[in-house]
Structures are given as structure tokens and as C-alpha cells.
Amino acid sequence: MPKMQPEVFSSPVIHRYNGGEPVLSKKDIPYAADCIFNAGVAKFGGKYVMVFRDDYERAPWGGCRHIVVGIAFSDDGKHWDVRKTPFMTPETLQDPDVLRVYDPRLTVIDGRCYVCFAVDTKHGLRGGIAVTDDFEKIEVLSLTVPDNRNMVLFPEKVGGMYVRLERPMPVYSRNGKDRFDIWLSKSPDLRFWGESKLVMGVEDVPFANDKIGPGAPPIKTEKGWLTLFHAVHRDDTRGKHGWEERWTKCYHAGIMLLDLEDPSKIIGKSDVPLIAPETFWETEEGMRTNVIFPGGMILEDSGEVKVYYGASDTVECLATADVGDLLSLVTK
Ligand code: BMA
């Protein structure tokens, strides 16, 4: 039986932009939108680019009936212009098995922009990788077999191979429960993936008792790959948290450091959350409250790190921290 969690707080190195007010929410979207969240963000072609999840048409059970992925551009990473039409829809995949596309992450590798995304199909959850040069045309390079999602790409090859973190969802072999871990796979061409290795088990994260998964694509520092993940704590005594009938999970952002040459090796991690739900948008109002879902991390020349995260599956927020402070959390 999942245990009650003692109260947890965000790290003092984290500064919420604009007091935790969203950087993007439904009021900014020029088409149907109810919840705007779980965005991927990158710097590309002199702009900040954000691809975000848009759930729309609220249903009686508390969730939304449809999802598309939208796109927005910004000069400062804070104020966003949203394109008039969505960037990805289920039709983008041209596969009648596909039901929904969501939770996109962006990584720029050698001047091309790659999108990782989750795909719900009639036959399970898949993880996709696509590439675009102009955010108009998009070419799908690979899709996993079910069930796998939360994939993120490293921004360069390591040892001559492309690398991704991912989160398969073994249920049958883990007593039918959510006990999901973070894995790493390699590829020569972003299409064929293998040499898979376990990076971190859910049992290695003191503030998770349910599942963990990759967050934002890793950023390179002198000390290692700085990497965010989400960590889920389930407490069945939690009642209704959000619009849905029941929501007993709490999502935090965690942080770890992976070895530069062998990124399957953790060389440091924080045993407490980097971001825990605290503000109004993170705890009070939304589809599923108490959810912090990091999907974008940008290292600026100044040493500032921007962390973009979905809050309560309802809005997109931004927090900043100094890269040295983040490294001090994972290197003791
Ligand atoms: C996960 C995904 C995310 C979502 C999170 C919290 O399983 O569906 O898109 O943010 O749950 O609801």
C-alpha cells in the first residue's frame, strides 16, 4: 500500500518566473484549447521554439477528449507567439492505428531539430522520433514497440552513437503495478535503437514510490550531462485533486548528472526534489493538480538554466536556476 508522503519542497536554487504564473496557457491559443502543458523547448534559428500539448473539449469525467501539439516562438523564452494552427495532430503520423500524439520534447543536433513524442495507438503506447528543419515539414524517423514513452535525445552523439533516455512500462513482469524506470538506448542513425541499459530504477529515488521517467533532454556541462526526470509519488489516501474524480499521484522534478562518456552511468543525483508542487497553478487548479512535468531545459551563455514544466496538466510554467547551483545539488 503506497505510503503517505512527508511534505516536500522545491530546492532554494529554483526561482519561479513571474511568481509561478504560466508562460503559456489556454488564453494564448488561437484554436480550441483547454489545457496547455508538457512542452518541449529549444533554441533554433535564432529563436526559442516551444512545442506544447493542447488537450481540448472537456469531458464529464474531468479529462479532455482530444489532444494536438501546438507550436510557439519567442525572442526571450518568456513571451510567446503561438502559430495559428497546430504543429502535430494524429494525422501527422499517417497511420490509422494512431489515436493521440502528445508530450513533445525538442533537441537540436547538428543544426537539425528533433522531436520526441508519445503516441497512443489502438495497440499500445509508443515513443516517436521525428525531424524538422523548418517546423512545417516533419519526417518521422522511428516509433518504438509498445509500451514506451517519455523519450529524450542527447544533443550530440556520444562515442559515435545517438543516445536517448526512455521509459518503458513493464506491467506484466512487475505485478501489474506502475514500477517504471529510466533506460538508455543507442542508435547509429536515429532509426534503429539498441544496446539498451537501465540507468535508474524507481527504487533509487527516495521521493518516488510509483514510477520515474526522463524529463527534459540533457544539457552538457563540464562535469557531466545535467538531466531532469519526473518522479511520481502515489498516495491512495489523497482524494480528488483536480477536475478528475480521483487523482492520487504527485509528480516532482528531480535532477541527476550522467557521465559524459558513458551516459548510462549516474555520477551524481539529488535525493530531494528540484521542483515540488507548491504554487496556486501547481496545487490548486487544473485537470490533475500536484503535477510538475519538466520537458525543456536551456543553458544560457550567462550560466542561467531555464526549466520549462507543465503544471497540473493545465498550464506551462518556467523556473530558472544557476547552472553552478544545479551542479552543486548533484555533486557532493
Ligand atoms: C503521465 C503522462 C503525462 C501527464 C502525467 C500526469 O502518465 O500522461 O502526460 O502529465 O501522466 O497526469
mmCIF file of C-alpha atoms and ligand atoms in Angstrom:
data_model
loop_
_atom_site.group_PDB
_atom_site.id
_atom_site.type_symbol
_atom_site.label_atom_id
_atom_site.label_comp_id
_atom_site.label_asym_id
_atom_site.label_seq_id
_atom_site.Cartn_x
_atom_site.Cartn_y
_atom_site.Cartn_z
ATOM 1 C CA MET A 1 0.000 0.000 0.000
ATOM 2 C CA PRO A 2 1.575 3.310 -1.040
ATOM 3 C CA LYS A 3 2.590 5.396 1.954
ATOM 4 C CA MET A 4 1.742 8.985 2.848
ATOM 5 C CA GLN A 5 4.489 11.317 1.818
ATOM 6 C CA PRO A 6 6.079 13.812 4.202
ATOM 7 C CA GLU A 7 5.796 17.361 2.880
ATOM 8 C CA VAL A 8 8.416 18.111 0.225
ATOM 9 C CA PHE A 9 9.566 21.476 -1.110
ATOM 10 C CA SER A 10 11.376 22.832 -4.147
ATOM 11 C CA SER A 11 15.108 23.434 -3.900
ATOM 12 C CA PRO A 12 16.011 27.003 -2.820
ATOM 13 C CA VAL A 13 18.155 27.328 -6.006
ATOM 14 C CA ILE A 14 14.948 27.379 -8.094
ATOM 15 C CA HIS A 15 13.299 30.713 -8.983
ATOM 16 C CA ARG A 16 9.835 30.602 -10.441
ATOM 17 C CA TYR A 17 9.374 33.100 -13.250
ATOM 18 C CA ASN A 18 6.668 35.681 -12.576
ATOM 19 C CA GLY A 19 5.748 34.168 -9.222
ATOM 20 C CA GLY A 20 4.770 30.856 -10.808
ATOM 21 C CA GLU A 21 2.296 32.382 -13.289
ATOM 22 C CA PRO A 22 2.169 30.375 -16.540
ATOM 23 C CA VAL A 23 4.295 31.356 -19.559
ATOM 24 C CA LEU A 24 1.659 29.745 -21.751
ATOM 25 C CA SER A 25 -1.954 28.839 -21.075
ATOM 26 C CA LYS A 26 -5.211 28.330 -22.950
ATOM 27 C CA LYS A 27 -5.900 32.072 -23.246
ATOM 28 C CA ASP A 28 -2.849 32.366 -25.572
ATOM 29 C CA ILE A 29 -4.060 29.751 -28.064
ATOM 30 C CA PRO A 30 -5.902 30.802 -31.253
ATOM 31 C CA TYR A 31 -7.750 27.463 -31.609
ATOM 32 C CA ALA A 32 -9.586 25.035 -29.326
ATOM 33 C CA ALA A 33 -7.610 24.708 -26.087
ATOM 34 C CA ASP A 34 -8.398 23.755 -22.510
ATOM 35 C CA CYS A 35 -5.066 22.604 -21.103
ATOM 36 C CA ILE A 36 -1.643 23.706 -22.389
ATOM 37 C CA PHE A 37 1.215 21.771 -20.810
ATOM 38 C CA ASN A 38 4.191 19.362 -21.033
ATOM 39 C CA ALA A 39 6.123 21.424 -23.567
ATOM 40 C CA GLY A 40 9.485 20.824 -25.196
ATOM 41 C CA VAL A 41 11.645 23.900 -25.767
ATOM 42 C CA ALA A 42 14.824 24.535 -27.794
ATOM 43 C CA LYS A 43 16.778 27.414 -29.294
ATOM 44 C CA PHE A 44 16.703 27.095 -33.075
ATOM 45 C CA GLY A 45 17.262 29.552 -35.939
ATOM 46 C CA GLY A 46 17.801 32.486 -33.561
ATOM 47 C CA LYS A 47 14.506 31.953 -31.708
ATOM 48 C CA TYR A 48 13.194 29.970 -28.791
ATOM 49 C CA VAL A 49 10.766 27.330 -30.032
ATOM 50 C CA MET A 50 8.166 25.659 -27.861
ATOM 51 C CA VAL A 51 6.056 22.669 -28.862
ATOM 52 C CA PHE A 52 3.294 22.011 -26.383
ATOM 53 C CA ARG A 53 0.456 19.663 -25.631
ATOM 54 C CA ASP A 54 -3.054 21.039 -26.039
ATOM 55 C CA ASP A 55 -5.896 18.982 -24.576
ATOM 56 C CA TYR A 56 -9.323 20.305 -25.546
ATOM 57 C CA GLU A 57 -13.037 19.625 -25.220
ATOM 58 C CA ARG A 58 -13.513 18.903 -21.545
ATOM 59 C CA ALA A 59 -15.500 15.765 -20.819
ATOM 60 C CA PRO A 60 -17.746 14.845 -17.862
ATOM 61 C CA TRP A 61 -15.099 12.524 -16.358
ATOM 62 C CA GLY A 62 -12.779 15.505 -15.840
ATOM 63 C CA GLY A 63 -10.305 14.899 -18.683
ATOM 64 C CA CYS A 64 -10.375 16.175 -22.266
ATOM 65 C CA ARG A 65 -11.485 14.330 -25.387
ATOM 66 C CA HIS A 66 -8.806 15.442 -27.860
ATOM 67 C CA ILE A 67 -5.112 16.338 -27.990
ATOM 68 C CA VAL A 68 -2.998 18.201 -30.541
ATOM 69 C CA VAL A 69 0.547 19.550 -30.349
ATOM 70 C CA GLY A 70 0.912 23.295 -30.889
ATOM 71 C CA ILE A 71 3.967 25.435 -31.574
ATOM 72 C CA ALA A 72 5.096 28.874 -30.402
ATOM 73 C CA PHE A 73 8.118 31.104 -30.970
ATOM 74 C CA SER A 74 9.816 33.631 -28.708
ATOM 75 C CA ASP A 75 12.725 36.061 -28.646
ATOM 76 C CA ASP A 76 13.341 35.805 -24.899
ATOM 77 C CA GLY A 77 11.971 32.415 -23.824
ATOM 78 C CA LYS A 78 9.280 34.159 -21.780
ATOM 79 C CA HIS A 79 6.824 35.819 -24.172
ATOM 80 C CA TRP A 80 5.455 33.545 -26.850
ATOM 81 C CA ASP A 81 3.760 33.951 -30.241
ATOM 82 C CA VAL A 82 1.612 30.959 -30.965
ATOM 83 C CA ARG A 83 1.228 29.777 -34.562
ATOM 84 C CA LYS A 84 -2.377 29.924 -35.784
ATOM 85 C CA THR A 85 -2.604 26.187 -36.467
ATOM 86 C CA PRO A 86 -1.357 23.098 -34.576
ATOM 87 C CA PHE A 87 2.057 21.621 -35.373
ATOM 88 C CA MET A 88 1.249 17.919 -34.971
ATOM 89 C CA THR A 89 -2.014 16.010 -34.898
ATOM 90 C CA PRO A 90 -2.679 12.259 -35.030
ATOM 91 C CA GLU A 91 -2.872 12.671 -38.841
ATOM 92 C CA THR A 92 0.802 13.734 -38.918
ATOM 93 C CA LEU A 93 1.725 10.089 -38.457
ATOM 94 C CA GLN A 94 -0.419 8.892 -41.371
ATOM 95 C CA ASP A 95 -1.215 5.664 -39.548
ATOM 96 C CA PRO A 96 -4.837 4.668 -38.806
ATOM 97 C CA ASP A 97 -3.673 2.932 -35.612
ATOM 98 C CA VAL A 98 -2.680 6.296 -34.060
ATOM 99 C CA LEU A 99 -5.151 7.882 -31.642
ATOM 100 C CA ARG A 100 -3.201 10.711 -29.958
ATOM 101 C CA VAL A 101 0.191 12.455 -30.145
ATOM 102 C CA TYR A 102 1.444 14.360 -27.070
ATOM 103 C CA ASP A 103 4.216 15.312 -24.597
ATOM 104 C CA PRO A 104 6.753 16.528 -27.202
ATOM 105 C CA ARG A 105 10.416 17.239 -26.405
ATOM 106 C CA LEU A 106 12.885 19.076 -28.653
ATOM 107 C CA THR A 107 16.616 18.502 -29.179
ATOM 108 C CA VAL A 108 18.847 20.261 -31.696
ATOM 109 C CA ILE A 109 21.584 18.001 -33.084
ATOM 110 C CA ASP A 110 23.988 19.232 -35.767
ATOM 111 C CA GLY A 111 21.658 22.047 -36.814
ATOM 112 C CA ARG A 112 18.503 19.928 -37.201
ATOM 113 C CA CYS A 113 15.605 19.936 -34.753
ATOM 114 C CA TYR A 114 14.382 16.572 -33.484
ATOM 115 C CA VAL A 115 11.029 15.997 -31.826
ATOM 116 C CA CYS A 116 10.407 13.101 -29.454
ATOM 117 C CA PHE A 117 6.759 12.454 -28.662
ATOM 118 C CA ALA A 118 4.384 9.963 -27.119
ATOM 119 C CA VAL A 119 1.834 8.199 -29.320
ATOM 120 C CA ASP A 120 -1.302 6.439 -28.078
ATOM 121 C CA THR A 121 -2.317 3.776 -30.569
ATOM 122 C CA LYS A 122 -5.077 1.182 -30.636
ATOM 123 C CA HIS A 123 -2.369 -1.340 -29.767
ATOM 124 C CA GLY A 124 -0.391 0.417 -27.044
ATOM 125 C CA LEU A 125 1.741 3.456 -26.188
ATOM 126 C CA ARG A 126 4.656 4.190 -28.477
ATOM 127 C CA GLY A 127 7.529 6.666 -28.483
ATOM 128 C CA GLY A 128 8.249 8.530 -31.706
ATOM 129 C CA ILE A 129 11.216 10.481 -33.045
ATOM 130 C CA ALA A 130 10.822 12.928 -35.926
ATOM 131 C CA VAL A 131 12.980 15.601 -37.516
ATOM 132 C CA THR A 132 12.196 19.022 -38.926
ATOM 133 C CA ASP A 133 14.265 21.863 -40.362
ATOM 134 C CA ASP A 134 11.529 24.469 -40.671
ATOM 135 C CA PHE A 135 8.658 23.375 -38.348
ATOM 136 C CA GLU A 136 6.497 22.964 -41.447
ATOM 137 C CA LYS A 137 7.571 19.601 -42.822
ATOM 138 C CA ILE A 138 8.174 16.832 -40.332
ATOM 139 C CA GLU A 139 9.651 13.408 -41.063
ATOM 140 C CA VAL A 140 9.020 10.546 -38.640
ATOM 141 C CA LEU A 141 12.225 8.520 -38.189
ATOM 142 C CA SER A 142 11.230 5.842 -35.697
ATOM 143 C CA LEU A 143 8.492 4.546 -33.423
ATOM 144 C CA THR A 144 9.062 2.110 -30.563
ATOM 145 C CA VAL A 145 7.041 -1.013 -29.955
ATOM 146 C CA PRO A 146 4.549 -0.577 -27.059
ATOM 147 C CA ASP A 147 4.693 0.379 -24.246
ATOM 148 C CA ASN A 148 7.340 3.068 -24.090
ATOM 149 C CA ARG A 149 7.316 6.870 -23.875
ATOM 150 C CA ASN A 150 8.990 9.941 -22.349
ATOM 151 C CA MET A 151 11.890 9.694 -24.756
ATOM 152 C CA VAL A 152 14.537 12.444 -24.839
ATOM 153 C CA LEU A 153 17.551 12.757 -27.145
ATOM 154 C CA PHE A 154 21.028 13.890 -26.120
ATOM 155 C CA PRO A 155 22.141 16.980 -28.092
ATOM 156 C CA GLU A 156 25.162 15.253 -29.650
ATOM 157 C CA LYS A 157 26.465 11.793 -30.428
ATOM 158 C CA VAL A 158 28.346 10.067 -27.627
ATOM 159 C CA GLY A 159 31.051 7.608 -28.687
ATOM 160 C CA GLY A 160 29.829 7.911 -32.280
ATOM 161 C CA MET A 161 26.212 6.973 -31.477
ATOM 162 C CA TYR A 162 22.993 8.907 -30.961
ATOM 163 C CA VAL A 163 21.675 8.400 -27.439
ATOM 164 C CA ARG A 164 18.223 8.624 -25.908
ATOM 165 C CA LEU A 165 16.702 8.165 -22.479
ATOM 166 C CA GLU A 166 13.357 6.423 -22.399
ATOM 167 C CA ARG A 167 10.800 4.927 -20.062
ATOM 168 C CA PRO A 168 9.410 1.528 -20.978
ATOM 169 C CA MET A 169 6.372 0.445 -18.967
ATOM 170 C CA PRO A 170 6.703 -3.178 -17.880
ATOM 171 C CA VAL A 171 3.445 -4.142 -16.172
ATOM 172 C CA TYR A 172 3.175 -7.909 -16.634
ATOM 173 C CA SER A 173 6.604 -8.523 -15.122
ATOM 174 C CA ARG A 174 6.192 -6.075 -12.245
ATOM 175 C CA ASN A 175 2.998 -7.415 -10.674
ATOM 176 C CA GLY A 176 0.668 -5.239 -12.698
ATOM 177 C CA LYS A 177 1.796 -2.107 -10.874
ATOM 178 C CA ASP A 178 3.447 1.106 -12.036
ATOM 179 C CA ARG A 179 7.106 0.432 -11.206
ATOM 180 C CA PHE A 180 8.727 2.111 -14.170
ATOM 181 C CA ASP A 181 12.383 3.063 -14.571
ATOM 182 C CA ILE A 182 14.676 5.143 -16.805
ATOM 183 C CA TRP A 183 16.564 3.368 -19.595
ATOM 184 C CA LEU A 184 19.070 4.415 -22.243
ATOM 185 C CA SER A 185 19.405 3.197 -25.838
ATOM 186 C CA LYS A 186 21.824 4.000 -28.655
ATOM 187 C CA SER A 187 21.450 4.336 -32.398
ATOM 188 C CA PRO A 188 23.741 4.833 -35.390
ATOM 189 C CA ASP A 189 21.061 6.724 -37.353
ATOM 190 C CA LEU A 190 18.101 7.627 -35.041
ATOM 191 C CA ARG A 191 16.039 4.869 -36.696
ATOM 192 C CA PHE A 192 17.425 1.643 -35.263
ATOM 193 C CA TRP A 193 17.841 1.544 -31.479
ATOM 194 C CA GLY A 194 19.646 -0.942 -29.261
ATOM 195 C CA GLU A 195 22.387 -1.546 -26.687
ATOM 196 C CA SER A 196 19.683 -0.701 -24.099
ATOM 197 C CA LYS A 197 20.704 -0.325 -20.466
ATOM 198 C CA LEU A 198 18.960 0.506 -17.212
ATOM 199 C CA VAL A 199 20.030 3.960 -15.972
ATOM 200 C CA MET A 200 17.981 4.382 -12.789
ATOM 201 C CA GLY A 201 15.362 2.277 -11.051
ATOM 202 C CA VAL A 202 12.353 3.863 -9.342
ATOM 203 C CA GLU A 203 13.644 2.419 -6.050
ATOM 204 C CA ASP A 204 16.705 4.693 -6.323
ATOM 205 C CA VAL A 205 14.622 7.862 -5.969
ATOM 206 C CA PRO A 206 13.606 8.488 -2.343
ATOM 207 C CA PHE A 207 10.736 10.805 -3.319
ATOM 208 C CA ALA A 208 9.161 8.325 -5.782
ATOM 209 C CA ASN A 209 7.207 5.219 -4.859
ATOM 210 C CA ASP A 210 5.416 4.700 -8.162
ATOM 211 C CA LYS A 211 7.414 5.472 -11.332
ATOM 212 C CA ILE A 212 10.048 7.761 -12.790
ATOM 213 C CA GLY A 213 10.707 8.985 -16.326
ATOM 214 C CA PRO A 214 13.031 11.241 -18.322
ATOM 215 C CA GLY A 215 12.143 14.944 -18.201
ATOM 216 C CA ALA A 216 13.924 17.461 -20.410
ATOM 217 C CA PRO A 217 16.656 16.494 -22.888
ATOM 218 C CA PRO A 218 20.009 16.581 -21.028
ATOM 219 C CA ILE A 219 22.324 19.601 -21.220
ATOM 220 C CA LYS A 220 26.097 19.280 -21.450
ATOM 221 C CA THR A 221 28.264 20.735 -18.679
ATOM 222 C CA GLU A 222 31.957 20.276 -17.871
ATOM 223 C CA LYS A 223 31.017 17.885 -15.087
ATOM 224 C CA GLY A 224 28.561 15.711 -16.978
ATOM 225 C CA TRP A 225 25.130 15.592 -18.613
ATOM 226 C CA LEU A 226 22.756 17.506 -16.364
ATOM 227 C CA THR A 227 19.446 15.677 -16.580
ATOM 228 C CA LEU A 228 15.945 16.253 -15.236
ATOM 229 C CA PHE A 229 13.485 13.480 -14.588
ATOM 230 C CA HIS A 230 9.971 13.250 -13.215
ATOM 231 C CA ALA A 231 9.341 11.222 -10.098
ATOM 232 C CA VAL A 232 5.886 10.074 -9.067
ATOM 233 C CA HIS A 233 4.669 9.511 -5.536
ATOM 234 C CA ARG A 234 1.309 7.794 -5.170
ATOM 235 C CA ASP A 235 -0.713 8.067 -2.010
ATOM 236 C CA ASP A 236 -4.119 6.389 -2.119
ATOM 237 C CA THR A 237 -5.333 8.456 0.807
ATOM 238 C CA ARG A 238 -5.131 11.533 -1.446
ATOM 239 C CA GLY A 239 -8.617 12.217 -2.666
ATOM 240 C CA LYS A 240 -9.816 14.331 -5.555
ATOM 241 C CA HIS A 241 -7.043 16.606 -6.784
ATOM 242 C CA GLY A 242 -8.231 18.396 -9.875
ATOM 243 C CA TRP A 243 -11.165 18.017 -12.210
ATOM 244 C CA GLU A 244 -10.963 14.241 -12.386
ATOM 245 C CA GLU A 245 -12.861 12.100 -9.896
ATOM 246 C CA ARG A 246 -9.699 10.836 -8.295
ATOM 247 C CA TRP A 247 -6.052 11.771 -8.674
ATOM 248 C CA THR A 248 -3.769 10.338 -6.036
ATOM 249 C CA LYS A 249 -0.376 10.917 -7.652
ATOM 250 C CA CYS A 250 2.113 13.704 -7.068
ATOM 251 C CA TYR A 251 4.771 14.473 -9.719
ATOM 252 C CA HIS A 252 8.081 16.174 -8.860
ATOM 253 C CA ALA A 253 11.057 17.202 -10.963
ATOM 254 C CA GLY A 254 14.290 15.502 -9.931
ATOM 255 C CA ILE A 255 17.847 16.121 -11.115
ATOM 256 C CA MET A 256 20.874 13.924 -11.783
ATOM 257 C CA LEU A 257 24.241 14.025 -13.542
ATOM 258 C CA LEU A 258 25.279 11.428 -16.109
ATOM 259 C CA ASP A 259 28.818 10.578 -17.157
ATOM 260 C CA LEU A 260 29.927 12.480 -20.274
ATOM 261 C CA GLU A 261 31.442 9.418 -21.949
ATOM 262 C CA ASP A 262 29.064 6.768 -20.613
ATOM 263 C CA PRO A 263 25.693 8.469 -20.036
ATOM 264 C CA SER A 264 24.171 5.243 -18.734
ATOM 265 C CA LYS A 265 26.266 5.896 -15.595
ATOM 266 C CA ILE A 266 24.870 8.224 -12.904
ATOM 267 C CA ILE A 267 27.698 10.186 -11.335
ATOM 268 C CA GLY A 268 25.544 12.314 -9.060
ATOM 269 C CA LYS A 269 21.930 12.885 -8.087
ATOM 270 C CA SER A 270 19.858 14.825 -5.641
ATOM 271 C CA ASP A 271 17.891 12.775 -3.119
ATOM 272 C CA VAL A 272 15.301 15.547 -2.757
ATOM 273 C CA PRO A 273 13.121 17.109 -5.469
ATOM 274 C CA LEU A 274 14.353 20.020 -7.573
ATOM 275 C CA ILE A 275 10.779 21.237 -8.036
ATOM 276 C CA ALA A 276 7.836 20.096 -5.916
ATOM 277 C CA PRO A 277 4.258 21.361 -6.417
ATOM 278 C CA GLU A 278 3.761 24.485 -4.308
ATOM 279 C CA THR A 279 2.133 27.411 -6.113
ATOM 280 C CA PHE A 280 -1.510 28.024 -6.992
ATOM 281 C CA TRP A 281 -1.181 26.618 -10.517
ATOM 282 C CA GLU A 282 0.771 23.628 -9.254
ATOM 283 C CA THR A 283 -1.585 22.638 -6.453
ATOM 284 C CA GLU A 284 -4.965 24.349 -6.680
ATOM 285 C CA GLU A 285 -6.442 24.488 -10.147
ATOM 286 C CA GLY A 286 -6.399 22.133 -13.101
ATOM 287 C CA MET A 287 -7.053 18.789 -14.692
ATOM 288 C CA ARG A 288 -4.733 16.897 -12.313
ATOM 289 C CA THR A 289 -3.159 19.011 -9.627
ATOM 290 C CA ASN A 290 0.184 18.299 -7.916
ATOM 291 C CA VAL A 291 1.892 17.576 -11.237
ATOM 292 C CA ILE A 292 5.270 19.064 -12.186
ATOM 293 C CA PHE A 293 6.298 17.652 -15.573
ATOM 294 C CA PRO A 294 9.598 19.087 -16.875
ATOM 295 C CA GLY A 295 10.134 18.849 -20.646
ATOM 296 C CA GLY A 296 12.578 21.619 -21.585
ATOM 297 C CA MET A 297 15.893 22.822 -20.183
ATOM 298 C CA ILE A 298 18.051 25.520 -21.784
ATOM 299 C CA LEU A 299 21.538 26.536 -20.679
ATOM 300 C CA GLU A 300 22.157 30.217 -21.471
ATOM 301 C CA ASP A 301 25.645 31.709 -22.013
ATOM 302 C CA SER A 302 25.185 33.590 -18.718
ATOM 303 C CA GLY A 303 25.001 30.295 -16.825
ATOM 304 C CA GLU A 304 21.254 30.649 -16.272
ATOM 305 C CA VAL A 305 19.275 27.467 -16.831
ATOM 306 C CA LYS A 306 15.660 27.780 -17.914
ATOM 307 C CA VAL A 307 13.458 24.866 -16.886
ATOM 308 C CA TYR A 308 10.056 24.592 -18.578
ATOM 309 C CA TYR A 309 7.471 22.398 -16.925
ATOM 310 C CA GLY A 310 3.822 21.528 -17.224
ATOM 311 C CA ALA A 311 1.886 22.354 -14.043
ATOM 312 C CA SER A 312 -1.217 20.396 -13.034
ATOM 313 C CA ASP A 313 -1.579 19.106 -16.624
ATOM 314 C CA THR A 314 -3.124 22.507 -17.315
ATOM 315 C CA VAL A 315 -0.551 25.283 -17.891
ATOM 316 C CA GLU A 316 3.123 25.682 -18.835
ATOM 317 C CA CYS A 317 5.481 27.381 -16.357
ATOM 318 C CA LEU A 318 9.128 28.440 -16.264
ATOM 319 C CA ALA A 319 11.684 28.307 -13.476
ATOM 320 C CA THR A 320 15.306 29.399 -13.588
ATOM 321 C CA ALA A 321 18.436 28.419 -11.696
ATOM 322 C CA ASP A 322 22.165 28.975 -11.968
ATOM 323 C CA VAL A 323 23.971 26.055 -13.600
ATOM 324 C CA GLY A 324 26.624 26.068 -10.836
ATOM 325 C CA ASP A 325 23.894 25.800 -8.188
ATOM 326 C CA LEU A 326 22.262 22.912 -10.057
ATOM 327 C CA LEU A 327 25.610 21.123 -10.298
ATOM 328 C CA SER A 328 26.201 21.592 -6.589
ATOM 329 C CA LEU A 329 22.928 19.721 -5.919
ATOM 330 C CA VAL A 330 24.196 16.642 -7.767
ATOM 331 C CA THR A 331 27.884 16.723 -6.879
ATOM 332 C CA LYS A 332 28.534 16.413 -3.192
HETATM 333 C C1 BMA B 1 1.684 10.804 -17.412
HETATM 334 C C2 BMA B 1 1.520 11.403 -18.808
HETATM 335 C C3 BMA B 1 1.751 12.896 -18.749
HETATM 336 C C4 BMA B 1 0.972 13.552 -17.633
HETATM 337 C C5 BMA B 1 1.186 12.810 -16.328
HETATM 338 C C6 BMA B 1 0.357 13.341 -15.191
HETATM 339 O O1 BMA B 1 1.334 9.451 -17.385
HETATM 340 O O2 BMA B 1 0.222 11.149 -19.276
HETATM 341 O O3 BMA B 1 1.352 13.452 -19.971
HETATM 342 O O4 BMA B 1 1.419 14.871 -17.464
HETATM 343 O O5 BMA B 1 0.861 11.451 -16.503
HETATM 344 O O6 BMA B 1 -1.015 13.228 -15.474
#
